[in-house]
Coordinates of C-alpha atoms in Angstrom, one line a residue:
M1 CA 0.0 0.0 0.0
L2 CA 1.2 3.5 -0.7
L3 CA 1.3 5.8 2.2
P4 CA -0.2 9.3 1.8
V5 CA 2.6 11.9 1.9
T6 CA 2.8 14.6 4.5
R7 CA 5.1 17.0 2.8
A8 CA 5.3 18.1 -0.8
D9 CA 8.8 16.9 -1.6
T10 CA 8.5 13.1 -1.3
T11 CA 6.4 10.1 -2.1
S12 CA 6.5 6.8 -0.2
L13 CA 5.8 3.2 -0.8
A14 CA 5.0 1.3 2.4
A15 CA 5.4 -2.4 2.9
T16 CA 1.8 -3.1 3.8
M17 CA 1.9 -6.5 2.1
P18 CA -1.4 -8.4 1.6
A19 CA -2.6 -11.1 3.9
I20 CA -1.6 -13.6 1.2
P21 CA 2.1 -12.9 0.5
P22 CA 3.3 -12.1 -3.0
P23 CA 4.4 -15.0 -5.2
G24 CA 7.7 -16.2 -4.2
D25 CA 7.6 -14.5 -0.9
A26 CA 10.3 -15.9 1.5
L27 CA 8.0 -16.0 4.5
W28 CA 5.3 -17.8 2.5
G29 CA 7.8 -20.4 1.5
R30 CA 9.1 -20.8 5.1
G31 CA 5.5 -21.0 6.5
L32 CA 4.7 -23.9 4.1
R33 CA 7.9 -25.7 5.1
A34 CA 7.1 -25.2 8.8
V35 CA 3.6 -26.7 8.4
T36 CA 5.0 -29.6 6.5
M37 CA 7.6 -30.3 9.2
L38 CA 4.8 -30.3 11.9
I39 CA 2.7 -32.7 9.9
C40 CA 5.7 -35.0 9.3
A41 CA 6.6 -34.9 13.0
S42 CA 3.1 -36.1 14.0
M43 CA 2.1 -38.3 11.1
L44 CA 5.2 -40.0 9.7
V45 CA 3.2 -42.4 7.6
G46 CA 1.7 -39.5 5.7
C47 CA 5.2 -38.1 4.9
G48 CA 6.8 -41.2 3.4
G49 CA 6.2 -43.9 6.0
G50 CA 7.1 -44.5 9.7
A51 CA 9.8 -47.1 9.1
A52 CA 13.4 -46.2 9.9
P53 CA 15.6 -45.6 6.8
S54 CA 17.6 -48.5 5.6
A55 CA 21.2 -48.7 6.6
S56 CA 22.4 -48.0 3.0
L57 CA 20.5 -44.7 3.1
M58 CA 21.8 -43.8 6.5
D59 CA 25.4 -44.5 5.3
E60 CA 25.1 -42.3 2.2
P61 CA 27.2 -39.1 2.6
E62 CA 25.5 -35.7 2.6
P63 CA 25.6 -33.9 -0.7
P64 CA 28.3 -31.3 -1.0
A65 CA 27.4 -27.7 -0.2
P66 CA 26.8 -25.6 -3.2
P67 CA 29.8 -23.5 -4.2
P68 CA 29.9 -19.9 -3.1
P69 CA 28.7 -17.4 -5.7
V70 CA 31.3 -16.0 -8.0
L71 CA 31.6 -12.3 -7.1
A72 CA 32.0 -9.7 -9.7
A73 CA 34.5 -7.0 -9.4
R74 CA 33.3 -4.1 -7.3
Q75 CA 32.8 -0.8 -9.1
T76 CA 33.0 2.5 -7.1
A77 CA 32.4 4.8 -10.0
D78 CA 30.1 5.0 -13.0
Q79 CA 31.5 2.8 -15.8
P80 CA 31.7 3.8 -19.5
D81 CA 28.3 3.4 -21.0
L82 CA 27.2 0.9 -23.6
I83 CA 24.6 3.4 -24.9
V84 CA 25.9 6.9 -25.0
D85 CA 24.0 10.2 -25.2
A86 CA 20.8 8.6 -23.9
Y87 CA 18.6 9.1 -20.8
Q88 CA 19.0 6.0 -18.6
V89 CA 18.7 4.8 -15.0
H90 CA 21.9 4.1 -13.1
V91 CA 21.7 1.7 -10.1
I92 CA 23.6 2.3 -6.9
Y93 CA 24.1 -0.1 -3.9
A94 CA 24.6 2.2 -1.0
V95 CA 25.8 1.0 2.5
P96 CA 25.7 3.3 5.6
A97 CA 29.0 3.9 7.5
D98 CA 28.0 1.3 10.1
G99 CA 26.0 -1.0 7.8
I100 CA 26.5 -4.6 6.9
D101 CA 27.7 -4.9 3.3
R102 CA 26.0 -8.0 1.8
E103 CA 27.8 -7.4 -1.5
L104 CA 24.5 -7.4 -3.4
D105 CA 26.2 -5.5 -6.1
R106 CA 28.8 -8.2 -6.6
D107 CA 26.8 -11.5 -6.1
G108 CA 24.3 -10.8 -8.8
T109 CA 21.3 -10.0 -6.6
I110 CA 20.8 -6.5 -7.8
A111 CA 21.5 -7.3 -11.4
G112 CA 18.9 -10.2 -11.1
T113 CA 16.2 -8.1 -9.5
A114 CA 16.6 -5.3 -11.9
A115 CA 16.3 -7.6 -14.9
A116 CA 13.2 -9.2 -13.4
S117 CA 11.7 -5.7 -12.7
N118 CA 12.3 -4.7 -16.3
R119 CA 10.6 -7.9 -17.5
F120 CA 7.6 -7.1 -15.4
F121 CA 7.5 -3.6 -16.8
E122 CA 7.7 -4.8 -20.4
D123 CA 4.8 -7.2 -19.8
A124 CA 2.8 -4.5 -17.9
S125 CA 3.4 -1.8 -20.4
G126 CA 2.8 -3.8 -23.5
G127 CA 6.3 -4.0 -24.8
K128 CA 8.4 -1.0 -23.5
T129 CA 11.3 -1.3 -21.1
I130 CA 13.2 1.1 -18.8
R131 CA 16.6 1.9 -20.2
Y132 CA 19.0 0.9 -17.5
D133 CA 22.7 2.0 -17.6
L134 CA 24.8 -0.9 -18.9
N135 CA 28.6 -1.2 -19.1
L136 CA 30.5 -1.9 -22.2
E137 CA 30.0 -5.7 -21.7
G138 CA 26.2 -5.2 -21.8
E139 CA 25.8 -5.9 -18.1
L140 CA 24.0 -3.8 -15.6
D141 CA 26.3 -1.1 -14.2
V142 CA 25.9 -1.2 -10.4
T143 CA 28.0 1.2 -8.4
Y144 CA 28.9 0.6 -4.8
L145 CA 28.7 3.7 -2.6
A146 CA 30.0 3.8 1.0
L147 CA 27.9 6.4 2.6
P148 CA 29.4 9.0 5.0
R149 CA 26.8 8.7 7.7
E150 CA 25.4 5.9 9.9
D151 CA 22.1 4.1 9.4
A152 CA 20.4 5.9 12.4
F153 CA 20.8 9.2 10.7
Y154 CA 19.1 8.2 7.5
A155 CA 16.5 6.1 9.4
E156 CA 15.4 8.9 11.6
Q157 CA 14.6 11.0 8.5
G158 CA 11.6 8.7 7.9
V159 CA 9.8 9.7 4.7
F160 CA 12.5 12.3 4.0
A161 CA 15.4 9.8 4.0
R162 CA 15.4 10.0 0.3
D163 CA 16.4 13.7 0.5
A164 CA 19.4 12.8 2.7
L165 CA 20.5 10.0 0.5
E166 CA 20.1 12.2 -2.6
T167 CA 22.4 14.8 -1.0
D168 CA 25.1 12.2 -0.4
V169 CA 24.7 10.6 -3.9
L170 CA 25.1 13.9 -5.7
S171 CA 27.9 14.9 -3.4
A172 CA 29.7 11.6 -4.4
G173 CA 29.7 12.8 -8.0
F174 CA 26.6 11.1 -9.5
T175 CA 25.4 14.1 -11.4
D176 CA 25.2 13.0 -15.0
A177 CA 22.4 15.2 -16.4
Q178 CA 21.1 12.2 -18.5
K179 CA 20.8 9.8 -15.6
A180 CA 18.3 9.0 -13.0
Y181 CA 19.6 7.1 -10.0
L182 CA 17.9 4.2 -8.3
V183 CA 19.5 3.6 -4.9
Y184 CA 19.3 0.2 -3.1
Y185 CA 19.9 1.4 0.4
E186 CA 21.2 -1.2 2.8
G187 CA 19.5 0.2 5.9
A188 CA 16.4 0.9 7.8
N189 CA 13.4 3.2 7.4
N190 CA 10.3 3.3 9.7
A191 CA 8.1 4.8 7.1
A192 CA 8.4 3.0 3.7
C193 CA 10.1 0.4 1.6
G194 CA 10.8 3.0 -1.1
S195 CA 10.3 6.6 -2.0
G196 CA 10.8 8.9 -5.0
P197 CA 10.8 12.7 -5.6
A198 CA 7.7 14.7 -5.7
L199 CA 6.3 16.0 -8.9
G200 CA 8.0 19.1 -10.3
T201 CA 11.2 18.9 -8.3
G202 CA 13.2 17.3 -11.0
D203 CA 15.2 15.4 -8.4
P204 CA 17.0 12.5 -10.0
V205 CA 17.1 10.0 -7.1
A206 CA 14.8 7.4 -5.8
A207 CA 15.5 5.0 -2.9
L208 CA 14.6 1.4 -1.9
Y209 CA 15.0 0.8 1.9
L210 CA 16.1 -2.8 2.0
K211 CA 15.6 -3.1 5.8
G212 CA 12.6 -0.8 6.2
T213 CA 10.0 -1.5 8.8
P214 CA 6.9 0.6 8.2
S215 CA 4.4 0.4 11.0
G216 CA 1.8 -2.3 10.7
T217 CA 3.7 -4.4 8.2
R218 CA 5.9 -7.5 8.1
G219 CA 8.8 -5.4 7.1
C220 CA 10.4 -4.8 3.7
E221 CA 13.1 -7.5 4.3
S222 CA 10.5 -10.2 4.5
S223 CA 10.1 -10.1 0.7
R224 CA 12.9 -11.7 -1.4
F225 CA 14.5 -10.4 -4.5
A226 CA 13.6 -12.2 -7.7
G227 CA 16.4 -13.5 -9.9
A228 CA 16.6 -12.6 -13.6
D229 CA 14.5 -15.6 -14.6
D230 CA 12.1 -15.7 -11.6
T231 CA 8.6 -14.4 -11.2
P232 CA 8.8 -10.7 -10.3
G233 CA 7.4 -9.7 -6.9
F234 CA 7.3 -7.0 -4.4
W235 CA 10.9 -5.5 -4.8
E236 CA 10.6 -5.6 -8.6
W237 CA 7.3 -3.8 -8.5
V238 CA 8.7 -1.1 -6.1
A239 CA 11.8 -0.5 -8.2
A240 CA 9.6 0.2 -11.3
H241 CA 7.1 2.3 -9.3
E242 CA 9.9 4.5 -7.8
V243 CA 11.6 5.0 -11.2
L244 CA 8.3 6.3 -12.5
H245 CA 8.2 8.8 -9.7
I246 CA 11.6 10.1 -10.9
L247 CA 10.1 10.4 -14.3
A248 CA 7.4 12.7 -12.9
F249 CA 4.4 10.5 -12.6
V250 CA 1.6 10.6 -11.8
D251 CA 0.5 14.1 -12.8
P252 CA -2.6 15.7 -11.1
C253 CA -4.1 16.0 -14.6
A254 CA -4.8 12.2 -14.5
P255 CA -8.6 11.5 -14.5
R256 CA -8.1 9.0 -11.6
Y257 CA -5.5 10.9 -9.7
N258 CA -5.5 10.2 -6.0
A259 CA -5.3 13.5 -4.3
A260 CA -5.0 11.8 -0.9
A261 CA -1.8 10.2 -2.1
P262 CA 0.0 12.7 -4.4
S263 CA 1.7 11.3 -7.5
H264 CA -0.5 8.2 -7.6
V265 CA -3.8 6.9 -9.1
G266 CA -6.5 5.5 -6.9
D267 CA -8.6 3.4 -9.3
S268 CA -7.1 -0.1 -9.2
P269 CA -4.6 -2.0 -7.1
S270 CA -3.5 -3.7 -10.4
D271 CA -2.0 -0.4 -11.6
L272 CA 1.7 0.1 -11.1
M273 CA 1.2 3.6 -9.7
Y274 CA -1.7 2.8 -7.4
A275 CA -2.0 4.0 -3.8
G276 CA -4.9 3.3 -1.6
P277 CA -6.5 0.9 0.9
E278 CA -6.5 -2.3 -1.2
P279 CA -3.6 -4.8 -1.3
W280 CA -1.3 -3.8 -4.2
F281 CA -0.7 -6.5 -6.9
P282 CA 0.3 -4.5 -10.0
T283 CA -0.1 -6.1 -13.4
T284 CA -0.4 -3.0 -15.7
V285 CA 1.1 0.3 -16.4
D286 CA -2.0 2.6 -16.5
I287 CA -5.0 0.3 -16.4
D288 CA -7.0 2.1 -19.2
Q289 CA -4.1 4.0 -20.6
D290 CA -5.8 7.3 -19.9
D291 CA -4.1 8.5 -16.8
Y292 CA -0.3 8.7 -17.5
Y293 CA 0.6 6.2 -20.3
G294 CA -0.9 5.8 -23.7
A295 CA -3.2 7.3 -26.2
G296 CA -5.9 8.2 -23.8
V297 CA -3.8 10.5 -21.6
P298 CA -5.5 14.0 -21.6
A299 CA -3.9 16.4 -24.1
G300 CA -3.5 19.0 -21.3
C301 CA -1.1 16.7 -19.3
G302 CA 2.5 17.8 -19.5
Q303 CA 3.8 14.3 -19.5
N304 CA 2.9 11.0 -21.1
L305 CA 5.1 8.1 -20.1
F306 CA 4.7 6.5 -23.6
F307 CA 6.9 9.3 -24.9
S308 CA 9.5 9.2 -22.2
A309 CA 13.1 9.5 -23.3
F310 CA 14.0 6.8 -20.6
L311 CA 12.0 4.1 -22.4
E312 CA 12.8 1.6 -25.1
P313 CA 11.7 1.6 -27.8
Q314 CA 11.9 5.3 -27.6
D315 CA 8.9 7.1 -29.1
G316 CA 9.5 10.6 -27.7
D317 CA 12.0 12.8 -25.9
Q318 CA 10.1 13.8 -22.8
I319 CA 12.0 14.2 -19.6
P320 CA 10.9 15.4 -16.2
T321 CA 10.4 19.1 -15.7
N322 CA 13.4 20.7 -14.0
F323 CA 15.3 17.4 -14.3
H324 CA 18.6 17.7 -12.4
H325 CA 17.9 21.4 -11.6

C-alpha cells in the first residue's frame, strides 16, 4: 500500500503487504515448510512412512554444499556506457557507514532483481522497457557507494530519508544530467520500503529501503528479491514504481489521480502507480491507458510516459520538468 505523503517533496511506498504474501515471498515459503515439518513430525506415515531408513540410506554421505557465488569486481564509479548520449537509469548499492555490506552489487542479486523488474515492466506496459545503464559488456552497471553517515541518521529522517540520500549521492559525483539514480539502500526506514521525488522537483534520485520496517507491516526485508528468470514480486514492482516517480508520474491531470496520495492513481490496485486501501498487486502500467501512459492521456497533461526519453523503444523525448535542476 502506498502511504499518503505529509510534505510536498516526497512520495512513499509502504510495505503493507497483503494477507496472502506475493508469489515467491520468502515468508510464504518458510511457512509452508514449517507446516510440512509439523505434519511430518506427528504423522510419519503421511510423509513417506514411519519405518526407519535403511542402513544404506543412513550411510550415504551428505551432498556437497553448493559452491559460493562468483563475485563480480566491485565498481565504485560509474563505468563507461554501452549506450551513449541517452537518458537512462543508473543503479547504486549504498551502504551506511556502520552498515553490513551484503555485497548485493557483486553477487548478482541487484542485477537479477533489476532484470526481473524490467521484464515485469515490459509485460505490464505492452512492450516497453526502462533503459538501464549498462557497461561496455552489456551488463547492468551497479556502483557501490560507501555512505558517509550511519544508518540511524538516515532512518530517523523517515519519509525524508530520500532527501538525505540524494544529497550524499550527488555529493559523491553522481550528477550526470542524462541519468536517474535508483539507490538500493542497505539500511532501515520506519516509514516506507521505497520513496521517490515529488512531482515538479526534477530530483534524479529514488531509494529502496532494504531493511525498512513501516508500522503495521511485516517489514520490507520479508520479501525476497527475484532472480533474472524468476517471477517478479514486491521488490521488482517497487523498483519500477519509484523509477516512474523520478520520471514525474503521476501528474494531477490524470482522471483517476489520488489527491490523498499525491503522484499516484487510486482506481485499481492492479495499476503500477496505485496507492490506496487495497492490497497492491500490480499487473499493468496505467489500467485504461488514460491517466499517464498511452493514447488516452488528456492532451493537457504535460507528460505521457509513452513518450518518455527513458523508455525503449523510444517514441518521444520527454524528460521530467526541472530534471537535475
